[in-house]
CSV table of C-alpha atoms in Angstrom, one decimal:
chain,number,residue,atom,x,y,z
A,983,GLN,CA,-6.7,-6.9,15.1
A,984,VAL,CA,-5.7,-3.5,13.8
A,985,LEU,CA,-8.5,-1.8,11.9
A,986,PRO,CA,-7.8,1.5,10.2
A,987,GLN,CA,-10.9,3.3,8.9
A,988,GLU,CA,-11.0,6.2,6.4
A,989,SER,CA,-13.6,9.0,6.6
A,990,GLY,CA,-14.2,12.3,4.8
A,991,PRO,CA,-16.1,14.0,2.0
A,992,GLY,CA,-16.7,11.9,-1.0
A,993,LEU,CA,-16.9,14.9,-3.4
A,994,VAL,CA,-14.4,17.8,-3.6
A,995,LYS,CA,-14.4,20.7,-6.0
A,996,PRO,CA,-11.5,21.4,-8.3
A,997,SER,CA,-8.8,23.7,-6.7
A,998,GLU,CA,-10.1,23.0,-3.2
A,999,THR,CA,-8.5,20.9,-0.5
A,1000,LEU,CA,-9.2,17.2,0.0
A,1001,SER,CA,-9.3,16.2,3.7
A,1002,LEU,CA,-9.4,12.7,5.0
A,1003,THR,CA,-9.1,11.2,8.5
A,1004,CYS,CA,-8.1,7.7,9.5
A,1005,THR,CA,-9.3,6.4,12.8
A,1006,VAL,CA,-7.4,3.4,14.1
A,1007,SER,CA,-8.9,0.7,16.4
A,1008,GLY,CA,-7.2,-2.3,17.8
A,1009,ASP,CA,-3.8,-0.5,18.3
A,1010,SER,CA,-2.4,2.7,19.6
A,1011,ILE,CA,-1.3,5.2,17.0
A,1012,SER,CA,1.8,5.7,19.3
A,1013,SER,CA,2.8,2.0,19.1
A,1014,TYR,CA,6.4,1.3,18.2
A,1015,PRO,CA,7.7,0.7,15.5
A,1016,TYR,CA,4.7,1.7,13.4
A,1017,TYR,CA,4.2,4.6,11.0
A,1018,TRP,CA,0.9,5.4,9.5
A,1019,GLY,CA,0.4,6.0,5.8
A,1020,TRP,CA,-1.9,7.0,2.9
A,1021,ILE,CA,-2.0,5.2,-0.4
A,1022,ARG,CA,-4.4,5.9,-3.3
A,1023,GLN,CA,-5.7,4.1,-6.4
A,1024,PRO,CA,-7.2,6.2,-9.3
A,1025,PRO,CA,-9.9,4.4,-11.2
A,1026,GLY,CA,-8.5,1.6,-13.4
A,1027,GLU,CA,-5.0,2.3,-12.2
A,1028,GLY,CA,-2.5,0.9,-9.7
A,1029,LEU,CA,-1.6,1.9,-6.2
A,1030,GLU,CA,0.4,5.1,-5.4
A,1031,TRP,CA,2.0,5.8,-2.0
A,1032,ILE,CA,1.2,9.4,-0.9
A,1033,ALA,CA,2.8,10.0,2.6
A,1034,SER,CA,3.5,8.4,6.0
A,1035,ILE,CA,3.8,9.8,9.5
A,1036,TYR,CA,5.0,8.7,12.9
A,1037,TYR,CA,3.1,9.6,16.1
A,1038,ASP,CA,5.8,12.3,16.9
A,1039,GLY,CA,5.0,14.0,13.6
A,1040,SER,CA,8.0,12.8,11.6
A,1041,THR,CA,6.9,12.4,8.0
A,1042,TYR,CA,7.8,11.0,4.6
A,1043,TYR,CA,6.2,12.5,1.5
A,1044,ASN,CA,6.0,11.3,-2.1
A,1045,PRO,CA,8.1,13.8,-4.0
A,1046,SER,CA,5.6,14.1,-6.8
A,1047,LEU,CA,2.9,15.2,-4.3
A,1048,LYS,CA,4.9,16.8,-1.5
A,1049,SER,CA,4.1,20.4,-2.4
A,1050,ARG,CA,0.4,19.7,-2.0
A,1051,VAL,CA,0.3,17.2,0.9
A,1052,THR,CA,0.1,17.7,4.7
A,1053,MET,CA,-0.2,14.9,7.2
A,1054,SER,CA,-1.0,15.2,10.9
A,1055,VAL,CA,-1.6,13.0,13.9
A,1056,ASP,CA,-4.1,13.4,16.8
A,1057,ARG,CA,-2.9,11.0,19.5
A,1058,SER,CA,-5.9,11.8,21.8
A,1059,GLU,CA,-8.3,10.6,19.1
A,1060,ASN,CA,-6.0,7.8,17.8
A,1061,GLN,CA,-6.3,9.3,14.4
A,1062,PHE,CA,-4.2,10.7,11.6
A,1063,SER,CA,-5.2,12.9,8.7
A,1064,LEU,CA,-4.3,13.8,5.1
A,1065,LYS,CA,-4.8,17.1,3.4
A,1066,LEU,CA,-4.2,17.4,-0.4
A,1067,SER,CA,-4.5,21.0,-1.7
A,1068,SER,CA,-5.3,22.4,-5.2
A,1069,VAL,CA,-7.0,19.1,-6.3
A,1070,THR,CA,-7.8,18.4,-9.9
A,1071,ALA,CA,-9.7,15.5,-11.6
A,1072,THR,CA,-6.5,13.5,-11.6
A,1073,ASP,CA,-6.8,13.3,-7.8
A,1074,THR,CA,-10.0,11.3,-8.1
A,1075,ALA,CA,-9.2,8.0,-6.4
A,1076,VAL,CA,-9.9,5.5,-3.7
A,1077,TYR,CA,-7.8,6.6,-0.7
A,1078,TYR,CA,-6.5,4.0,1.7
A,1079,CYS,CA,-5.0,4.5,5.1
A,1080,ALA,CA,-2.7,1.8,6.4
A,1081,ARG,CA,-0.3,0.8,9.2
A,1082,HIS,CA,3.3,0.9,8.2
A,1083,ASN,CA,5.7,-1.6,9.9
A,1084,PHE,CA,9.1,0.0,10.3
A,1085,GLY,CA,10.2,-3.0,12.3
A,1086,SER,CA,10.8,-4.7,8.9
A,1087,VAL,CA,13.5,-3.5,6.4
A,1088,SER,CA,10.9,-3.6,3.7
A,1089,ARG,CA,8.6,-1.3,5.7
A,1090,PRO,CA,5.5,-3.0,4.6
A,1091,PHE,CA,1.9,-1.8,4.9
A,1092,ASP,CA,0.6,-4.6,7.2
A,1093,SER,CA,-3.0,-3.4,7.9
A,1094,TRP,CA,-5.2,-1.5,5.5
A,1095,GLY,CA,-8.5,0.3,5.7
A,1096,GLN,CA,-11.3,-0.5,3.3
A,1097,GLY,CA,-10.7,2.7,1.3
A,1098,ALA,CA,-12.7,5.8,0.7
A,1099,LEU,CA,-13.6,7.0,-2.8
A,1100,VAL,CA,-13.0,10.7,-3.3
A,1101,THR,CA,-14.2,12.3,-6.5
A,1102,VAL,CA,-13.0,15.7,-7.7
A,1103,SER,CA,-15.7,17.4,-9.7
A,1104,SER,CA,-17.6,20.7,-9.8
B,497,GLN,CA,10.7,8.4,-9.4
B,498,SER,CA,11.4,4.8,-10.4
B,499,ALA,CA,8.7,2.4,-11.6
B,500,LEU,CA,8.1,-1.3,-11.1
B,501,THR,CA,6.9,-3.3,-14.1
B,502,GLN,CA,4.4,-6.1,-13.7
B,503,PRO,CA,2.5,-8.1,-16.3
B,504,ALA,CA,-1.0,-6.8,-16.7
B,505,SER,CA,-2.5,-10.2,-16.3
B,506,VAL,CA,-1.7,-13.9,-15.6
B,507,SER,CA,-4.0,-16.9,-15.5
B,508,GLY,CA,-4.0,-20.5,-14.3
B,509,SER,CA,-6.2,-23.4,-13.5
B,510,PRO,CA,-7.1,-24.6,-10.0
B,511,GLY,CA,-4.2,-26.6,-8.6
B,512,GLN,CA,-1.6,-25.1,-10.9
B,513,SER,CA,1.2,-22.7,-10.0
B,514,ILE,CA,1.7,-19.2,-11.4
B,515,THR,CA,4.4,-16.6,-11.1
B,516,ILE,CA,4.1,-12.9,-11.2
B,517,SER,CA,7.2,-10.9,-12.0
B,518,CYS,CA,8.1,-7.4,-10.7
B,519,THR,CA,11.0,-5.7,-12.5
B,520,GLY,CA,12.7,-2.6,-11.4
B,521,ALA,CA,13.8,0.2,-13.8
B,522,ASN,CA,16.8,1.0,-11.7
B,523,SER,CA,18.0,-0.9,-8.6
B,524,ASP,CA,14.6,-0.8,-6.9
B,525,VAL,CA,14.4,-4.5,-6.4
B,526,ALA,CA,18.1,-5.2,-6.4
B,527,THR,CA,17.9,-4.9,-2.6
B,528,TYR,CA,15.9,-8.1,-2.3
B,529,ASN,CA,14.7,-7.8,1.2
B,530,ARG,CA,12.9,-4.5,0.6
B,531,VAL,CA,10.2,-5.9,-1.6
B,532,SER,CA,6.6,-6.7,-0.4
B,533,TRP,CA,3.6,-8.1,-2.2
B,534,TYR,CA,-0.1,-7.3,-1.7
B,535,GLN,CA,-3.3,-9.1,-2.7
B,536,HIS,CA,-6.3,-7.0,-3.5
B,537,HIS,CA,-9.8,-8.2,-4.0
B,538,PRO,CA,-12.0,-5.4,-5.5
B,539,GLY,CA,-13.9,-3.5,-2.9
B,540,LYS,CA,-11.8,-4.9,0.0
B,541,ALA,CA,-8.8,-3.8,1.9
B,542,PRO,CA,-5.5,-4.9,0.3
B,543,LYS,CA,-3.7,-7.6,2.2
B,544,LEU,CA,0.1,-8.0,2.8
B,545,MET,CA,1.2,-11.4,1.5
B,546,ILE,CA,5.0,-11.2,1.4
B,547,PHE,CA,7.5,-8.9,3.0
B,548,GLU,CA,11.3,-8.7,3.0
B,549,GLY,CA,11.2,-10.5,-0.4
B,550,ASN,CA,10.2,-13.9,0.9
B,551,LYS,CA,8.7,-13.8,4.4
B,552,ARG,CA,5.0,-14.5,5.0
B,553,PRO,CA,3.0,-12.7,7.7
B,554,SER,CA,1.2,-14.9,10.2
B,555,GLY,CA,-1.9,-16.4,8.7
B,556,VAL,CA,-0.8,-16.2,5.0
B,557,SER,CA,-0.8,-19.6,3.3
B,558,ASN,CA,2.6,-21.2,2.5
B,559,ARG,CA,1.2,-21.5,-1.1
B,560,PHE,CA,2.5,-18.0,-1.5
B,561,SER,CA,6.3,-17.5,-1.9
B,562,GLY,CA,8.7,-14.8,-3.0
B,563,SER,CA,11.9,-15.0,-4.9
B,564,LYS,CA,14.4,-12.8,-6.8
B,565,SER,CA,16.6,-13.0,-9.9
B,566,GLY,CA,18.7,-10.0,-10.8
B,567,ASN,CA,16.5,-6.9,-10.8
B,568,THR,CA,13.3,-8.9,-10.9
B,569,ALA,CA,11.3,-10.0,-7.8
B,570,SER,CA,8.7,-12.7,-8.2
B,571,LEU,CA,5.6,-13.9,-6.4
B,572,THR,CA,4.7,-17.6,-6.9
B,573,ILE,CA,1.3,-19.0,-6.0
B,574,SER,CA,1.1,-22.8,-5.9
B,575,GLY,CA,-2.0,-25.0,-5.8
B,576,LEU,CA,-4.2,-22.2,-7.2
B,577,GLN,CA,-7.6,-21.8,-5.6
B,578,ALA,CA,-10.6,-19.8,-6.8
B,579,ASP,CA,-10.2,-17.3,-4.0
B,580,ASP,CA,-6.7,-16.4,-5.2
B,581,GLU,CA,-8.3,-14.5,-8.1
B,582,ALA,CA,-7.4,-10.9,-7.4
B,583,HIS,CA,-5.0,-8.1,-8.2
B,584,TYR,CA,-1.5,-8.4,-6.9
B,585,TYR,CA,0.9,-5.6,-6.4
B,586,CYS,CA,4.6,-5.5,-5.6
B,587,CYS,CA,6.1,-2.7,-3.7
B,588,SER,CA,9.7,-1.6,-3.1
B,589,TYR,CA,11.0,0.6,-0.3
B,590,VAL,CA,13.7,2.8,-1.8
B,591,GLY,CA,15.3,5.0,0.8
B,592,SER,CA,12.5,7.2,2.2
B,593,PHE,CA,10.1,6.4,-0.7
B,594,TRP,CA,7.8,3.5,-1.5
B,595,VAL,CA,6.9,2.6,-5.1
B,596,PHE,CA,4.3,0.2,-6.3
B,597,GLY,CA,4.1,-1.9,-9.4
B,598,GLY,CA,1.2,-1.3,-11.8
B,599,GLY,CA,-0.5,-4.5,-10.6
B,600,THR,CA,-1.3,-7.9,-12.1
B,601,LYS,CA,-4.8,-9.3,-12.5
B,602,LEU,CA,-4.7,-13.0,-11.7
B,603,THR,CA,-7.6,-15.0,-13.2
B,604,VAL,CA,-8.3,-18.6,-12.0
B,605,LEU,CA,-9.8,-20.4,-15.0
């Protein structure tokens, strides 16, 4: 069973950079044909895809967030990470990491973490 | 960025069937097999229920099914059970971009 698990600070100050790590157990982050992604859910709102990455560093970014987002992979630790710069209160959300199955034409997110609440506040 | 429209809420009694719609603003769901559906119980990890429009992952009950008409994809849940009460989200893969619907709260009466 694949178990992604988010970790990182729960509180970030406005204008600073939000940093989260997803540690994957039960599967290698280098497994084909899986990408690894981040999705967020602001309080009371729906889900928003942020970005996805392959073990070789290939990435897809949501155009609305692309200028502020960086993703990276650490194969030795079986982890991948998200950095979101210049955060504001609108970036307050539960952040989920998930496995992304590129073996399917719908590229679904087939395993999700429990989520990590990140609050942007001074 | 396109958006997928879902009803805010639906409800049904145990044993009944309900359908949740997901309508694309452009041609998001016209490509039928690029739609997936997720179940989300509050505080838990979202769960993939349907992919490629109408396929179920291993372990998902056959009470869940997907369909499409025009630019609207639908999720049908038959034989409603109390544990089906959750939020449901559709998602469409559009080129190199993934867009979610706003979510539908299913209440089992």
